[in-house]
Amino acid sequence: MANTPQSKKRARQIERRTEVNKARRSRIRTYLRKVEEAIASGDADAAKSALQAAQPEIMRGVTKGVYHKNTASRKISRLASRVKAVAAK
């Protein structure tokens, strides 16, 4: 339990930051799900446009500290290769 005024304030700040990060993570997952659904349906155009919409959101998560840069790059790379495979069919 926080005892000092500083630790109490930090606890409040962490609580607010956690809510913001949770919302950001949820938003990013929504964009990822849209890409996944487009890939599953086999619609190359929808998958491509969903990926283009998802990329900036994922990288925004990096700048905001929700994801590590390499994690985001890996996610984008793997999605891009899957979208490319759908387009090739």
mmCIF file of C-alpha atoms in Angstrom:
data_model
loop_
_atom_site.group_PDB
_atom_site.id
_atom_site.type_symbol
_atom_site.label_atom_id
_atom_site.label_comp_id
_atom_site.label_asym_id
_atom_site.label_seq_id
_atom_site.Cartn_x
_atom_site.Cartn_y
_atom_site.Cartn_z
ATOM 1 C CA MET A 1 0.000 0.000 0.000
ATOM 2 C CA ALA A 2 1.252 3.491 -0.860
ATOM 3 C CA ASN A 3 2.190 5.485 2.238
ATOM 4 C CA THR A 4 4.081 8.586 1.162
ATOM 5 C CA PRO A 5 2.391 11.370 -0.801
ATOM 6 C CA GLN A 6 4.704 10.674 -3.740
ATOM 7 C CA SER A 7 3.851 6.969 -3.842
ATOM 8 C CA LYS A 8 0.128 7.776 -3.575
ATOM 9 C CA LYS A 9 0.408 10.143 -6.522
ATOM 10 C CA ARG A 10 2.371 7.579 -8.542
ATOM 11 C CA ALA A 11 -0.321 4.988 -7.833
ATOM 12 C CA ARG A 12 -2.971 7.379 -9.183
ATOM 13 C CA GLN A 13 -0.886 8.122 -12.266
ATOM 14 C CA ILE A 14 -0.292 4.436 -12.950
ATOM 15 C CA GLU A 15 -4.029 3.781 -12.675
ATOM 16 C CA ARG A 16 -4.837 6.440 -15.293
ATOM 17 C CA ARG A 17 -2.000 5.339 -17.580
ATOM 18 C CA THR A 18 -3.156 1.710 -17.355
ATOM 19 C CA GLU A 19 -6.639 2.693 -18.544
ATOM 20 C CA VAL A 20 -5.217 4.642 -21.492
ATOM 21 C CA ASN A 21 -2.876 1.802 -22.472
ATOM 22 C CA LYS A 22 -5.698 -0.738 -22.181
ATOM 23 C CA ALA A 23 -7.819 1.329 -24.567
ATOM 24 C CA ARG A 24 -4.941 1.672 -27.035
ATOM 25 C CA ARG A 25 -4.183 -2.043 -26.933
ATOM 26 C CA SER A 26 -7.846 -2.839 -27.516
ATOM 27 C CA ARG A 27 -8.002 -0.455 -30.476
ATOM 28 C CA ILE A 28 -4.926 -2.047 -32.045
ATOM 29 C CA ARG A 29 -6.353 -5.544 -31.533
ATOM 30 C CA THR A 30 -9.538 -4.457 -33.305
ATOM 31 C CA TYR A 31 -7.521 -3.383 -36.349
ATOM 32 C CA LEU A 32 -5.586 -6.662 -36.242
ATOM 33 C CA ARG A 33 -8.825 -8.643 -36.055
ATOM 34 C CA LYS A 34 -10.148 -6.831 -39.143
ATOM 35 C CA VAL A 35 -7.029 -7.858 -41.071
ATOM 36 C CA GLU A 36 -7.360 -11.450 -39.830
ATOM 37 C CA GLU A 37 -11.014 -11.594 -40.875
ATOM 38 C CA ALA A 38 -10.216 -10.224 -44.332
ATOM 39 C CA ILE A 39 -7.463 -12.822 -44.759
ATOM 40 C CA ALA A 40 -9.796 -15.609 -43.611
ATOM 41 C CA SER A 41 -12.473 -14.526 -46.066
ATOM 42 C CA GLY A 42 -9.932 -14.606 -48.899
ATOM 43 C CA ASP A 43 -10.737 -11.061 -50.037
ATOM 44 C CA ALA A 44 -7.380 -9.663 -51.183
ATOM 45 C CA ASP A 45 -8.541 -6.052 -51.600
ATOM 46 C CA ALA A 46 -10.178 -5.940 -48.181
ATOM 47 C CA ALA A 47 -7.115 -7.541 -46.584
ATOM 48 C CA LYS A 48 -4.799 -5.037 -48.241
ATOM 49 C CA SER A 49 -6.848 -2.013 -47.176
ATOM 50 C CA ALA A 50 -7.268 -3.408 -43.637
ATOM 51 C CA LEU A 51 -3.502 -3.861 -43.366
ATOM 52 C CA GLN A 52 -2.888 -0.315 -44.582
ATOM 53 C CA ALA A 53 -5.248 0.949 -41.886
ATOM 54 C CA ALA A 54 -3.669 -1.246 -39.204
ATOM 55 C CA GLN A 55 -0.026 -0.351 -39.831
ATOM 56 C CA PRO A 56 -0.156 3.245 -38.534
ATOM 57 C CA GLU A 57 -2.192 2.149 -35.512
ATOM 58 C CA ILE A 58 0.365 -0.509 -34.597
ATOM 59 C CA MET A 59 3.268 1.900 -34.990
ATOM 60 C CA ARG A 60 1.390 4.514 -32.951
ATOM 61 C CA GLY A 61 1.266 1.908 -30.209
ATOM 62 C CA VAL A 62 5.061 1.815 -30.369
ATOM 63 C CA THR A 63 5.453 5.573 -29.972
ATOM 64 C CA LYS A 64 3.012 5.537 -27.060
ATOM 65 C CA GLY A 65 4.891 2.728 -25.327
ATOM 66 C CA VAL A 66 2.228 0.042 -25.624
ATOM 67 C CA TYR A 67 4.355 -2.238 -27.826
ATOM 68 C CA HIS A 68 8.065 -2.664 -28.403
ATOM 69 C CA LYS A 69 9.299 -1.548 -31.826
ATOM 70 C CA ASN A 70 10.498 -5.019 -32.857
ATOM 71 C CA THR A 71 7.242 -6.637 -31.742
ATOM 72 C CA ALA A 72 5.217 -4.228 -33.872
ATOM 73 C CA SER A 73 7.519 -4.678 -36.860
ATOM 74 C CA ARG A 74 7.248 -8.447 -36.547
ATOM 75 C CA LYS A 75 3.441 -8.296 -36.397
ATOM 76 C CA ILE A 76 3.275 -6.049 -39.459
ATOM 77 C CA SER A 77 5.748 -8.186 -41.387
ATOM 78 C CA ARG A 78 3.878 -11.413 -40.699
ATOM 79 C CA LEU A 79 0.535 -9.883 -41.572
ATOM 80 C CA ALA A 80 1.947 -8.386 -44.767
ATOM 81 C CA SER A 81 3.287 -11.735 -45.911
ATOM 82 C CA ARG A 82 -0.078 -13.386 -45.219
ATOM 83 C CA VAL A 83 -1.930 -10.650 -47.123
ATOM 84 C CA LYS A 84 0.511 -11.070 -49.997
ATOM 85 C CA ALA A 85 -0.183 -14.819 -50.029
ATOM 86 C CA VAL A 86 -3.942 -14.148 -50.216
ATOM 87 C CA ALA A 87 -3.407 -11.712 -53.084
ATOM 88 C CA ALA A 88 -1.307 -14.284 -54.956
ATOM 89 C CA LYS A 89 -4.111 -16.867 -54.913
#
